[in-house]
CSV table of C-alpha atoms in Angstrom, one decimal:
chain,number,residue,atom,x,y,z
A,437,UNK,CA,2.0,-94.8,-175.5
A,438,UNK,CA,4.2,-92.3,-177.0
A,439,UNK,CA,7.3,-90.2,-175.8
A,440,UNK,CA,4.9,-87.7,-174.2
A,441,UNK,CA,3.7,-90.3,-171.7
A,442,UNK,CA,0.5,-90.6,-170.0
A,443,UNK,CA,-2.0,-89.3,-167.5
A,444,UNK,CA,-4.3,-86.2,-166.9
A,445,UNK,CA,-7.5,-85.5,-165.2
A,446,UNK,CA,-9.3,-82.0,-163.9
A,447,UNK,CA,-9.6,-78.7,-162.6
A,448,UNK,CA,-12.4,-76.6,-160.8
A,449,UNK,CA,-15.0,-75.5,-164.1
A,450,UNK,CA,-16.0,-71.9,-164.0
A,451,UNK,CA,-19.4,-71.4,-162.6
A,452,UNK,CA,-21.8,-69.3,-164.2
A,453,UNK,CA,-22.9,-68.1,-168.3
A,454,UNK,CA,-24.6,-69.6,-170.7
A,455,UNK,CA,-24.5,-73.2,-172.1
A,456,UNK,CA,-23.3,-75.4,-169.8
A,457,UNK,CA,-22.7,-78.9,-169.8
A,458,UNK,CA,-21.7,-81.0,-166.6
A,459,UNK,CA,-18.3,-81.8,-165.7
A,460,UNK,CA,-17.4,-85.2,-167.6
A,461,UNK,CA,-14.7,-85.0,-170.4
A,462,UNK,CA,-16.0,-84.1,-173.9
A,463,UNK,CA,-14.5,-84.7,-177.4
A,464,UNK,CA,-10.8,-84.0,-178.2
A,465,UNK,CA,-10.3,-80.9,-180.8
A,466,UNK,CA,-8.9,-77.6,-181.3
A,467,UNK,CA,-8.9,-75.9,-178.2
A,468,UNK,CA,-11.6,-72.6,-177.8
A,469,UNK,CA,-10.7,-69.3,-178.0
A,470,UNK,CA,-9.5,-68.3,-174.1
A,471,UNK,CA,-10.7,-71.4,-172.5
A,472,UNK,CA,-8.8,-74.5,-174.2
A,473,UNK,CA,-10.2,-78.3,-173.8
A,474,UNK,CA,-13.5,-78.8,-172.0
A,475,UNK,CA,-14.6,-81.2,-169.3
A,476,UNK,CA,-13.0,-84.1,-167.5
A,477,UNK,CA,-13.1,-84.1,-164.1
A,478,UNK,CA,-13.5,-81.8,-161.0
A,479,UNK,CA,-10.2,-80.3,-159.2
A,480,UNK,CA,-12.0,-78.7,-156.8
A,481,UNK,CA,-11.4,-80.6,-153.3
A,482,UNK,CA,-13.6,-83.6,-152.2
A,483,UNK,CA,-15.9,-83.2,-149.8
A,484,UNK,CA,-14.0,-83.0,-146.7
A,485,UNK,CA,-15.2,-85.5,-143.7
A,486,UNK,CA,-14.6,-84.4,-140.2
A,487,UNK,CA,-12.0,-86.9,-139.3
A,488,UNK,CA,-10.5,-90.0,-141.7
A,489,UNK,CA,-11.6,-93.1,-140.6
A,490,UNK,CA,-9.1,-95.4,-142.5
A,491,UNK,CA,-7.6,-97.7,-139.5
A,492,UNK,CA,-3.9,-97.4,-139.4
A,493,UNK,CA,-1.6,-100.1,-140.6
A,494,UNK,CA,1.4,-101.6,-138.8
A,495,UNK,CA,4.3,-99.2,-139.8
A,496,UNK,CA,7.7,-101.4,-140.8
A,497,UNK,CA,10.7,-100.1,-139.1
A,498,UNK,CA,12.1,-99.2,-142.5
A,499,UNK,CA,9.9,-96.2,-143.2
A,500,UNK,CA,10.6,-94.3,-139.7
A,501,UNK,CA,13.0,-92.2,-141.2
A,502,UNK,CA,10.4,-90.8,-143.2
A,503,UNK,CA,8.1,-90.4,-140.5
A,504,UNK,CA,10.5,-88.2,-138.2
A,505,UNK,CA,11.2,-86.1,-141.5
A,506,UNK,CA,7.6,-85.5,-141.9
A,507,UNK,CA,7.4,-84.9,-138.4
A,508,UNK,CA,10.3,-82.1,-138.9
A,509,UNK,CA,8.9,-80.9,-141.7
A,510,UNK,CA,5.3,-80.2,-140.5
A,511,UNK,CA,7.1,-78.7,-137.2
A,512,UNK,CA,8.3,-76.4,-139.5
A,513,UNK,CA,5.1,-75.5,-140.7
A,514,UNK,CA,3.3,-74.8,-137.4
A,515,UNK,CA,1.7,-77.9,-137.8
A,516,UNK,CA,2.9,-79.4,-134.0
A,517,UNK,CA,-0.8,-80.6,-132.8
A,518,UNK,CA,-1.4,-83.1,-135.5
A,519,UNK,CA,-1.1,-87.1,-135.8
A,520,UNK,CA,0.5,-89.3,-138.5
A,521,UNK,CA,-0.5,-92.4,-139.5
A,522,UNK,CA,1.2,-94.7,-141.6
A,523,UNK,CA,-1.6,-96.9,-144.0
A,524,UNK,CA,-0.5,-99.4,-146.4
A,525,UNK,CA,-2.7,-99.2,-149.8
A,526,UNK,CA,-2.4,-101.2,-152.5
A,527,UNK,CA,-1.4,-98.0,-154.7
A,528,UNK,CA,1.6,-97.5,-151.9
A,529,UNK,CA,2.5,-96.4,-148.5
A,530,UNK,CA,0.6,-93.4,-147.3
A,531,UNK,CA,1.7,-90.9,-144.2
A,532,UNK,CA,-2.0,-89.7,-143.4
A,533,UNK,CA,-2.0,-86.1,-141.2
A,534,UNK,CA,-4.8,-85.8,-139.3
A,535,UNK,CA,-5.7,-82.5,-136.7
A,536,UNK,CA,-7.6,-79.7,-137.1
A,537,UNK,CA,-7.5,-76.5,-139.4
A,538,UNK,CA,-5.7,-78.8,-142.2
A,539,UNK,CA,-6.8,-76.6,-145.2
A,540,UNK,CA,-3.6,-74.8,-145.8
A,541,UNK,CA,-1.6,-78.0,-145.6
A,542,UNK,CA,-3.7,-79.2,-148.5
A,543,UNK,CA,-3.6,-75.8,-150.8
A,544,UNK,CA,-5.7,-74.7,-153.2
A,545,UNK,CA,-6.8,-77.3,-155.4
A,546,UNK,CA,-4.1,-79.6,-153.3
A,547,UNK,CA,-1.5,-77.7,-154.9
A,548,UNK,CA,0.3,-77.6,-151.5
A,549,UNK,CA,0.3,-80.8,-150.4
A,550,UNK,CA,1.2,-81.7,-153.9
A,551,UNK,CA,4.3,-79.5,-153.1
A,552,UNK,CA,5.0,-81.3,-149.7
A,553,UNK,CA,4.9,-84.5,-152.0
A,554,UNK,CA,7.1,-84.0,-154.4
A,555,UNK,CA,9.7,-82.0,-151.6
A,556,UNK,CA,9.7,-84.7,-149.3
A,557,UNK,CA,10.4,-87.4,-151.4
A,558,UNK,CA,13.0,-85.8,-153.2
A,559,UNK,CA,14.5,-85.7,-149.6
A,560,UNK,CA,14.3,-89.2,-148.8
A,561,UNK,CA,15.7,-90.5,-152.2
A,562,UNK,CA,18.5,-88.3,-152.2
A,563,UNK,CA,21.7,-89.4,-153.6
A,564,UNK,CA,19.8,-93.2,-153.8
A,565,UNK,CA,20.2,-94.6,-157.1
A,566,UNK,CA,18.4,-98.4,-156.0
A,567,UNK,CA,15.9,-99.3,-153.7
A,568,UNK,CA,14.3,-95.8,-153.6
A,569,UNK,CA,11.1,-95.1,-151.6
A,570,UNK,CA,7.7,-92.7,-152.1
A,571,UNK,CA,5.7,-92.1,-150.1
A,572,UNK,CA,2.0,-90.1,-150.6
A,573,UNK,CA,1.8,-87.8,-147.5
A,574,UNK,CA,-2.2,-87.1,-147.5
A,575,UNK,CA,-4.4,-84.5,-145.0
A,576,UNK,CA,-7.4,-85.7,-143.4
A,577,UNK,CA,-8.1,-88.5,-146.5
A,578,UNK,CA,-7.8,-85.5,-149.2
A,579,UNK,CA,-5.5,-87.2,-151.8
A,580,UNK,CA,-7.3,-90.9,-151.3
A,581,UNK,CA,-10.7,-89.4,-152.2
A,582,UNK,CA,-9.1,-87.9,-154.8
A,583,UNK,CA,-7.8,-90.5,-156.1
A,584,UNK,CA,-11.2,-92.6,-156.2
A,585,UNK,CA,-12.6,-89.7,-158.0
A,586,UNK,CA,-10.0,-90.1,-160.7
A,587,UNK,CA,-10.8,-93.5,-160.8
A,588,UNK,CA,-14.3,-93.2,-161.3
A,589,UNK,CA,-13.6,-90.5,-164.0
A,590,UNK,CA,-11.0,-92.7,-166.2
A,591,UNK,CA,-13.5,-95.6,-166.3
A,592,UNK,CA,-16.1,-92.9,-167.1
A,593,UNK,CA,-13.9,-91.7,-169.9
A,594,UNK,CA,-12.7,-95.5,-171.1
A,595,UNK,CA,-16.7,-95.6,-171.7
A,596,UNK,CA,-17.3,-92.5,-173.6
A,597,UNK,CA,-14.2,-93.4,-175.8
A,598,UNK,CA,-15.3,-96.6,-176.9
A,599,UNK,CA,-19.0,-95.1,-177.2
A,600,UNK,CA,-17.8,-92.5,-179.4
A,601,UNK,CA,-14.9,-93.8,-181.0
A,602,UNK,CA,-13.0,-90.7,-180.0
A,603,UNK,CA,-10.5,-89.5,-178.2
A,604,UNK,CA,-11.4,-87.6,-175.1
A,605,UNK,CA,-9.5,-84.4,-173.7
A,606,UNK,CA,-9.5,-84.2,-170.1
A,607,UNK,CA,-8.9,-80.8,-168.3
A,608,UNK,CA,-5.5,-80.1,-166.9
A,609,UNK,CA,-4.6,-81.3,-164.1
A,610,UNK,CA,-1.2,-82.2,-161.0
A,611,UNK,CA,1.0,-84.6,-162.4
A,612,UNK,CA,0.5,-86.9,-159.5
A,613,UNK,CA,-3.7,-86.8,-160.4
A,614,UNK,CA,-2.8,-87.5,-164.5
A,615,UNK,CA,-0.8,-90.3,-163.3
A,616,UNK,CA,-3.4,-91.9,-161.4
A,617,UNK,CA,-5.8,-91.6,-164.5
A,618,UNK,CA,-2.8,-93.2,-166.6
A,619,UNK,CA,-2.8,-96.1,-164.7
A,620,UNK,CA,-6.3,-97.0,-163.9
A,621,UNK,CA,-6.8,-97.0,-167.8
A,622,UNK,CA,-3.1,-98.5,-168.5
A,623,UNK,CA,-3.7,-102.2,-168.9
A,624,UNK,CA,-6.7,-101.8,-171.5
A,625,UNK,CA,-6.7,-103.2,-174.9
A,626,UNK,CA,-9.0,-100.5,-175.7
A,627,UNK,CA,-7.4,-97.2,-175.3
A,628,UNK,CA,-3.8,-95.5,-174.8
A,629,UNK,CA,-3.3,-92.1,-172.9
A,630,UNK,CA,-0.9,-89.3,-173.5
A,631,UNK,CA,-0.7,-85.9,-172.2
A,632,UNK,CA,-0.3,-82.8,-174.0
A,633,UNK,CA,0.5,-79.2,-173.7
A,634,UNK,CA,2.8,-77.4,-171.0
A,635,UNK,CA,2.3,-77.0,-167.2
A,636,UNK,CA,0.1,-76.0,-165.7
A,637,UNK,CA,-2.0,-76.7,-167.6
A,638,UNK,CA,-1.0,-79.8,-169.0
A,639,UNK,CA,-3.6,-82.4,-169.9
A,640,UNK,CA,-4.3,-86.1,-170.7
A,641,UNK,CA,-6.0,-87.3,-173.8
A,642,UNK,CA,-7.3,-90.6,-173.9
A,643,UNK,CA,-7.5,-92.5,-177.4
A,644,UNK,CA,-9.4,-95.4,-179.0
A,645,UNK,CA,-6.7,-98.2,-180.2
A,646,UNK,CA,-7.1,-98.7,-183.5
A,647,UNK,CA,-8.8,-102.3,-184.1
């Protein structure tokens, strides 16, 4: 993988108009006229389910500090009449907030809790050089979904690269969703990821090694 480094994944596809295609990733190439790369993936939020049902885990005294942070923070927010629960995933610790009328802690497109993400951690690592800690803070299950969707789409992509023998341009997507991508496809011998372009609407291309 080059300087550029990896990950990438999708964004909500406009609706309506001729032609059409579904939402997978398609070929790599110049980008169109107004619209840039094609397919890859759905940004648009996951269906939401009335309450999570992931059990919680047992939460290790080291990561209440960052529980009573996010309880300050969401405080802050208006966001008093909610629970947390800590849940230990392979892919890291999670703070899960569960209540009701959630949908502006998430964002559109989960832009906002993306937000809460990246402020919250940059809290709790500050002035730590070792030893840092992340955390995903997630709404109701929103960024796990998520994440299985870019799961399914990377393996989805892994097969139409090796089909084809092409690369594969995904649509742009959050940092935090390209990286997931990147390393669900990061330990094959087949393929290498990059990402290209500038915020927001940076992508990740996905390319067949050469044999």
């Amino acid at each position: 993988m080059d300087g550029s480094n990896s990950y990438e994944g999708g964004r909500r596809r406009q609706s309506g108009g001729s032609g059409g295609g579904g939402g997978g990733p398609r070929r790599s190439g110049p980008p169109r006229s107004g619209g840039g790369y094609s397919g890859g993936g759905d940004r648009s939020r996951p269906p939401m389910r009335p309450r999570s049902d992931t059990p919680a885990s047992e939460e290790p005294e080291s990561a209440k500090p960052a529980r009573a942070l996010l309880e300050e923070i969401l405080a802050r927010m208006g966001l008093d009449d909610v629970q947390i629960v800590y849940i230990a995933r392979s892919e890291g610790e999670y703070y899960e907030v569960r209540g009701q009328k959630l949908a502006a802690l998430i964002g559109r497109e989960g832009k906002t809790l993306e937000a809460l993400n990246l402020i919250f951690n940059n809290i709790i690592n500050a002035g730590s050089r070792k030893d840092r800690k992340y955390f995903t803070i997630d709404a109701e299950g929103y960024r796990a979904r998520r994440a299985e969707q870019l799961k399914s789409l990377a393996l989805a992509t892994l097969e139409r690269v090796l089909r084809d023998n092409t690369s594969v341009a995904l649509e742009p997507m959050l940092p935090s969703e390209r990286k997931i991508v990147h390393l669900a496809l990061s330990e094959s011998p087949f393929v290498r990821t990059e990402s290209e372009g500038v915020e927001p609407e940076r992508r990740l291309v996905v390319h067949p090694k050469p044999a």
